[in-house]
PDB file of C-alpha atoms and ligand atoms in Angstrom:
ATOM      1  CA  UNK A 238       4.029 -14.881   9.765  1.00 40.00           C
ATOM      2  CA  UNK A 239       7.085 -13.419   8.094  1.00 48.00           C
ATOM      3  CA  UNK A 240       9.342 -11.771  10.668  1.00 46.00           C
ATOM      4  CA  UNK A 241      12.646 -11.274   8.914  1.00 77.00           C
ATOM      5  CA  UNK A 242      11.925  -8.492   6.461  1.00 84.00           C
ATOM      6  CA  UNK A 243      12.015  -4.805   7.468  1.00 85.00           C
ATOM      7  CA  UNK A 244       8.553  -3.756   8.608  1.00 89.00           C
ATOM      8  CA  UNK A 245       7.044  -0.326   9.268  1.00 91.00           C
ATOM      9  CA  UNK A 246       6.267   1.143  12.665  1.00 92.00           C
ATOM     10  CA  UNK A 247       2.491   1.240  13.063  1.00 93.00           C
ATOM     11  CA  UNK A 248       2.098   3.343  16.222  1.00 91.00           C
ATOM     12  CA  UNK A 249       3.092   6.776  14.897  1.00 94.00           C
ATOM     13  CA  UNK A 250       0.089   9.024  15.658  1.00 92.00           C
ATOM     14  CA  UNK A 251       0.087  10.484  12.127  1.00 94.00           C
ATOM     15  CA  UNK A 252      -0.310   7.189  10.290  1.00 94.00           C
ATOM     16  CA  UNK A 253      -1.645   4.829  12.976  1.00 96.00           C
ATOM     17  CA  UNK A 254      -5.205   5.112  11.536  1.00 97.00           C
ATOM     18  CA  UNK A 255      -3.889   3.782   8.213  1.00 97.00           C
ATOM     19  CA  UNK A 256      -2.579   0.638   9.935  1.00 97.00           C
ATOM     20  CA  UNK A 257      -5.735   0.293  12.028  1.00 97.00           C
ATOM     21  CA  UNK A 258      -7.597   0.242   8.708  1.00 98.00           C
ATOM     22  CA  UNK A 259      -5.410  -2.408   7.129  1.00 98.00           C
ATOM     23  CA  UNK A 260      -5.856  -4.602  10.206  1.00 97.00           C
ATOM     24  CA  UNK A 261      -9.635  -4.357   9.594  1.00 97.00           C
ATOM     25  CA  UNK A 262      -9.118  -5.178   5.907  1.00 97.00           C
ATOM     26  CA  UNK A 263      -9.924  -1.616   4.836  1.00 98.00           C
ATOM     27  CA  UNK A 264      -7.847   0.786   2.751  1.00 98.00           C
ATOM     28  CA  UNK A 265      -8.327   4.183   4.368  1.00 97.00           C
ATOM     29  CA  UNK A 266      -6.846   7.433   3.094  1.00 97.00           C
ATOM     30  CA  UNK A 267      -6.228  10.569   5.112  1.00 97.00           C
ATOM     31  CA  UNK A 268      -8.496  13.346   3.867  1.00 97.00           C
ATOM     32  CA  UNK A 269      -8.343  17.056   4.673  1.00 98.00           C
ATOM     33  CA  UNK A 270     -11.367  18.289   6.631  1.00 98.00           C
ATOM     34  CA  UNK A 271     -10.978  21.819   5.249  1.00 98.00           C
ATOM     35  CA  UNK A 272     -10.459  21.335   1.487  1.00 98.00           C
ATOM     36  CA  UNK A 273     -11.325  17.649   1.047  1.00 96.00           C
ATOM     37  CA  UNK A 274      -8.050  16.641  -0.611  1.00 96.00           C
ATOM     38  CA  UNK A 275      -6.892  13.068  -0.008  1.00 96.00           C
ATOM     39  CA  UNK A 276      -3.219  12.552   0.729  1.00 96.00           C
ATOM     40  CA  UNK A 277      -0.826   9.629   0.970  1.00 95.00           C
ATOM     41  CA  UNK A 278       1.513   9.007   2.673  1.00 94.00           C
ATOM     42  CA  UNK A 279      -0.113  10.449   5.794  1.00 96.00           C
ATOM     43  CA  UNK A 280       1.141  13.844   6.969  1.00 96.00           C
ATOM     44  CA  UNK A 281       0.236  16.125   9.873  1.00 97.00           C
ATOM     45  CA  UNK A 282      -0.705  19.006   7.546  1.00 97.00           C
ATOM     46  CA  UNK A 283      -2.553  19.297   4.227  1.00 97.00           C
ATOM     47  CA  UNK A 284      -0.119  20.215   1.398  1.00 96.00           C
ATOM     48  CA  UNK A 285      -2.901  22.171  -0.367  1.00 96.00           C
ATOM     49  CA  UNK A 286      -4.389  24.351   2.366  1.00 98.00           C
ATOM     50  CA  UNK A 287      -2.086  23.752   5.379  1.00 98.00           C
ATOM     51  CA  UNK A 288      -4.965  22.630   7.590  1.00 98.00           C
ATOM     52  CA  UNK A 289      -4.038  20.209  10.359  1.00 97.00           C
ATOM     53  CA  UNK A 290      -7.566  18.804  10.545  1.00 97.00           C
ATOM     54  CA  UNK A 291      -8.164  15.508   8.780  1.00 97.00           C
ATOM     55  CA  UNK A 292     -10.233  12.369   8.853  1.00 97.00           C
ATOM     56  CA  UNK A 293      -9.820   8.917   7.351  1.00 98.00           C
ATOM     57  CA  UNK A 294     -11.920   7.840   4.420  1.00 97.00           C
ATOM     58  CA  UNK A 295     -12.281   4.275   3.204  1.00 97.00           C
ATOM     59  CA  UNK A 296     -11.582   3.982  -0.530  1.00 97.00           C
ATOM     60  CA  UNK A 297     -12.592   1.356  -3.077  1.00 97.00           C
ATOM     61  CA  UNK A 298      -9.252  -0.430  -3.205  1.00 97.00           C
ATOM     62  CA  UNK A 299      -9.368  -0.358  -6.998  1.00 98.00           C
ATOM     63  CA  UNK A 300      -6.474   1.065  -8.972  1.00 97.00           C
ATOM     64  CA  UNK A 301      -4.118   0.721 -11.908  1.00 98.00           C
ATOM     65  CA  UNK A 302      -0.428  -0.121 -12.090  1.00 98.00           C
ATOM     66  CA  UNK A 303       1.426   3.153 -12.679  1.00 98.00           C
ATOM     67  CA  UNK A 304       4.860   1.520 -12.566  1.00 98.00           C
ATOM     68  CA  UNK A 305       6.416  -1.667 -11.268  1.00 98.00           C
ATOM     69  CA  UNK A 306       9.708  -3.412 -10.587  1.00 97.00           C
ATOM     70  CA  UNK A 307      10.751  -7.042 -10.467  1.00 95.00           C
ATOM     71  CA  UNK A 308      13.745  -6.861  -8.120  1.00 91.00           C
ATOM     72  CA  UNK A 309      16.740  -9.107  -8.801  1.00 86.00           C
ATOM     73  CA  UNK A 310      20.074  -9.624  -7.071  1.00 78.00           C
ATOM     74  CA  UNK A 311      21.685  -8.240  -5.072  1.00 70.00           C
ATOM     75  CA  UNK A 312      18.921  -8.157  -2.492  1.00 78.00           C
ATOM     76  CA  UNK A 313      18.714  -8.457   1.264  1.00 82.00           C
ATOM     77  CA  UNK A 314      18.634 -12.182   2.063  1.00 82.00           C
ATOM     78  CA  UNK A 315      15.030 -11.972   3.292  1.00 82.00           C
ATOM     79  CA  UNK A 316      13.950 -10.563  -0.071  1.00 86.00           C
ATOM     80  CA  UNK A 317      16.192 -12.773  -2.171  1.00 85.00           C
ATOM     81  CA  UNK A 318      14.386 -15.907  -1.016  1.00 84.00           C
ATOM     82  CA  UNK A 319      11.081 -14.326  -2.172  1.00 87.00           C
ATOM     83  CA  UNK A 320      12.190 -13.904  -5.804  1.00 91.00           C
ATOM     84  CA  UNK A 321      10.652 -13.753  -8.273  1.00 93.00           C
ATOM     85  CA  UNK A 322       8.250 -11.078  -7.041  1.00 95.00           C
ATOM     86  CA  UNK A 323       6.883  -7.781  -8.314  1.00 97.00           C
ATOM     87  CA  UNK A 324       6.355  -4.523  -6.448  1.00 97.00           C
ATOM     88  CA  UNK A 325       3.996  -2.041  -8.067  1.00 98.00           C
ATOM     89  CA  UNK A 326       3.286   1.646  -7.674  1.00 98.00           C
ATOM     90  CA  UNK A 327      -0.499   1.767  -7.987  1.00 98.00           C
ATOM     91  CA  UNK A 328      -2.606   4.838  -8.611  1.00 97.00           C
ATOM     92  CA  UNK A 329      -5.897   4.708  -6.785  1.00 97.00           C
ATOM     93  CA  UNK A 330      -9.194   5.023  -8.640  1.00 96.00           C
ATOM     94  CA  UNK A 331     -10.351   7.874  -6.386  1.00 93.00           C
ATOM     95  CA  UNK A 332      -7.480  10.193  -7.348  1.00 87.00           C
ATOM     96  CA  UNK A 333      -4.744   9.264  -9.841  1.00 85.00           C
ATOM     97  CA  UNK A 334      -2.150  11.350  -7.974  1.00 89.00           C
ATOM     98  CA  UNK A 335      -2.602   9.023  -4.988  1.00 93.00           C
ATOM     99  CA  UNK A 336      -0.030   6.310  -5.499  1.00 96.00           C
ATOM    100  CA  UNK A 337       0.743   3.459  -3.168  1.00 96.00           C
ATOM    101  CA  UNK A 338       3.438   0.782  -3.279  1.00 96.00           C
ATOM    102  CA  UNK A 339       2.737  -2.862  -2.672  1.00 96.00           C
ATOM    103  CA  UNK A 340       3.519  -6.388  -3.752  1.00 96.00           C
ATOM    104  CA  UNK A 341       1.557  -7.795  -6.693  1.00 98.00           C
ATOM    105  CA  UNK A 342      -0.374 -11.040  -6.239  1.00 97.00           C
ATOM    106  CA  UNK A 343      -1.825 -13.217  -8.978  1.00 97.00           C
ATOM    107  CA  UNK A 344      -4.854 -14.155  -6.850  1.00 96.00           C
ATOM    108  CA  UNK A 345      -6.472 -12.824  -3.684  1.00 95.00           C
ATOM    109  CA  UNK A 346      -4.744 -14.350  -0.695  1.00 94.00           C
ATOM    110  CA  UNK A 347      -1.982 -15.613  -2.989  1.00 94.00           C
ATOM    111  CA  UNK A 348       1.751 -15.565  -2.447  1.00 94.00           C
ATOM    112  CA  UNK A 349       4.127 -12.655  -3.072  1.00 93.00           C
ATOM    113  CA  UNK A 350       6.624 -15.139  -4.444  1.00 94.00           C
ATOM    114  CA  UNK A 351       6.154 -16.541  -7.919  1.00 95.00           C
ATOM    115  CA  UNK A 352       5.066 -13.347  -9.705  1.00 96.00           C
ATOM    116  CA  UNK A 353       7.267 -12.204 -12.585  1.00 96.00           C
ATOM    117  CA  UNK A 354       7.467  -9.038 -14.672  1.00 96.00           C
ATOM    118  CA  UNK A 355       5.744 -10.872 -17.538  1.00 97.00           C
ATOM    119  CA  UNK A 356       2.604 -11.160 -15.375  1.00 97.00           C
ATOM    120  CA  UNK A 357       2.251  -7.375 -14.950  1.00 98.00           C
ATOM    121  CA  UNK A 358       1.918  -4.399 -17.283  1.00 98.00           C
ATOM    122  CA  UNK A 359       1.577  -0.645 -16.888  1.00 98.00           C
ATOM    123  CA  UNK A 360      -2.102   0.223 -16.640  1.00 98.00           C
ATOM    124  CA  UNK A 361      -3.165  -3.217 -15.376  1.00 98.00           C
ATOM    125  CA  UNK A 362      -6.271  -3.066 -13.184  1.00 98.00           C
ATOM    126  CA  UNK A 363      -5.680  -4.200  -9.613  1.00 98.00           C
ATOM    127  CA  UNK A 364      -7.661  -4.598  -6.409  1.00 98.00           C
ATOM    128  CA  UNK A 365      -6.286  -4.204  -2.929  1.00 98.00           C
ATOM    129  CA  UNK A 366      -5.747  -7.224  -0.742  1.00 98.00           C
ATOM    130  CA  UNK A 367      -4.103  -7.458   2.659  1.00 97.00           C
ATOM    131  CA  UNK A 368      -1.260  -9.590   3.851  1.00 95.00           C
ATOM    132  CA  UNK A 369      -0.520 -10.078   7.542  1.00 95.00           C
ATOM    133  CA  UNK A 370       3.154  -9.991   8.525  1.00 91.00           C
ATOM    134  CA  UNK A 371       2.844  -9.610  12.324  1.00 93.00           C
ATOM    135  CA  UNK A 372       0.013  -8.932  14.778  1.00 94.00           C
ATOM    136  CA  UNK A 373       0.434  -5.196  14.073  1.00 95.00           C
ATOM    137  CA  UNK A 374       1.591  -5.084  10.470  1.00 96.00           C
ATOM    138  CA  UNK A 375      -0.960  -5.868   7.782  1.00 97.00           C
ATOM    139  CA  UNK A 376       0.331  -4.561   4.470  1.00 96.00           C
ATOM    140  CA  UNK A 377      -1.783  -3.630   1.486  1.00 97.00           C
ATOM    141  CA  UNK A 378      -0.883  -5.537  -1.662  1.00 98.00           C
ATOM    142  CA  UNK A 379      -2.380  -5.642  -5.138  1.00 98.00           C
ATOM    143  CA  UNK A 380      -4.200  -8.437  -6.926  1.00 98.00           C
ATOM    144  CA  UNK A 381      -4.333  -8.370 -10.724  1.00 97.00           C
ATOM    145  CA  UNK A 382      -7.981  -7.926 -11.739  1.00 95.00           C
TER     146      UNK A 382
HETATM  147 ZN1   ZN B 616      -6.637  20.871   2.744  1.00 50.09          ZN
END
């Protein structure tokens, strides 16, 4: 387990179902019960129709790299020891306006460290994978397809 990088809170009632999904190994997206629009990050109200009613829908986990960064110094010490690594903004297959950030892996279950900008390109196909940081925090990450 990696305990020295900043991690998200997972017990906020608005986004707790997202984290429950990642702990099951499922990528679940909040979806409006009134108009059907998916939204990420999770919010209490639909930005399209203002409904507060939503449910969580499992998605394919397939997407494409919309943008990416290969961070370099100066970094927080916990991140510096991970370099080289790549963080991508991925648009999900279900709805291109749904974009999610995550580390890029070369292989499923692989390491965050050891990925360089030369390994990634805009438009690259990716599949979701999950990386456990603590008992509560399982982060989605992206494996090059
Ligand atoms: Zn709506």
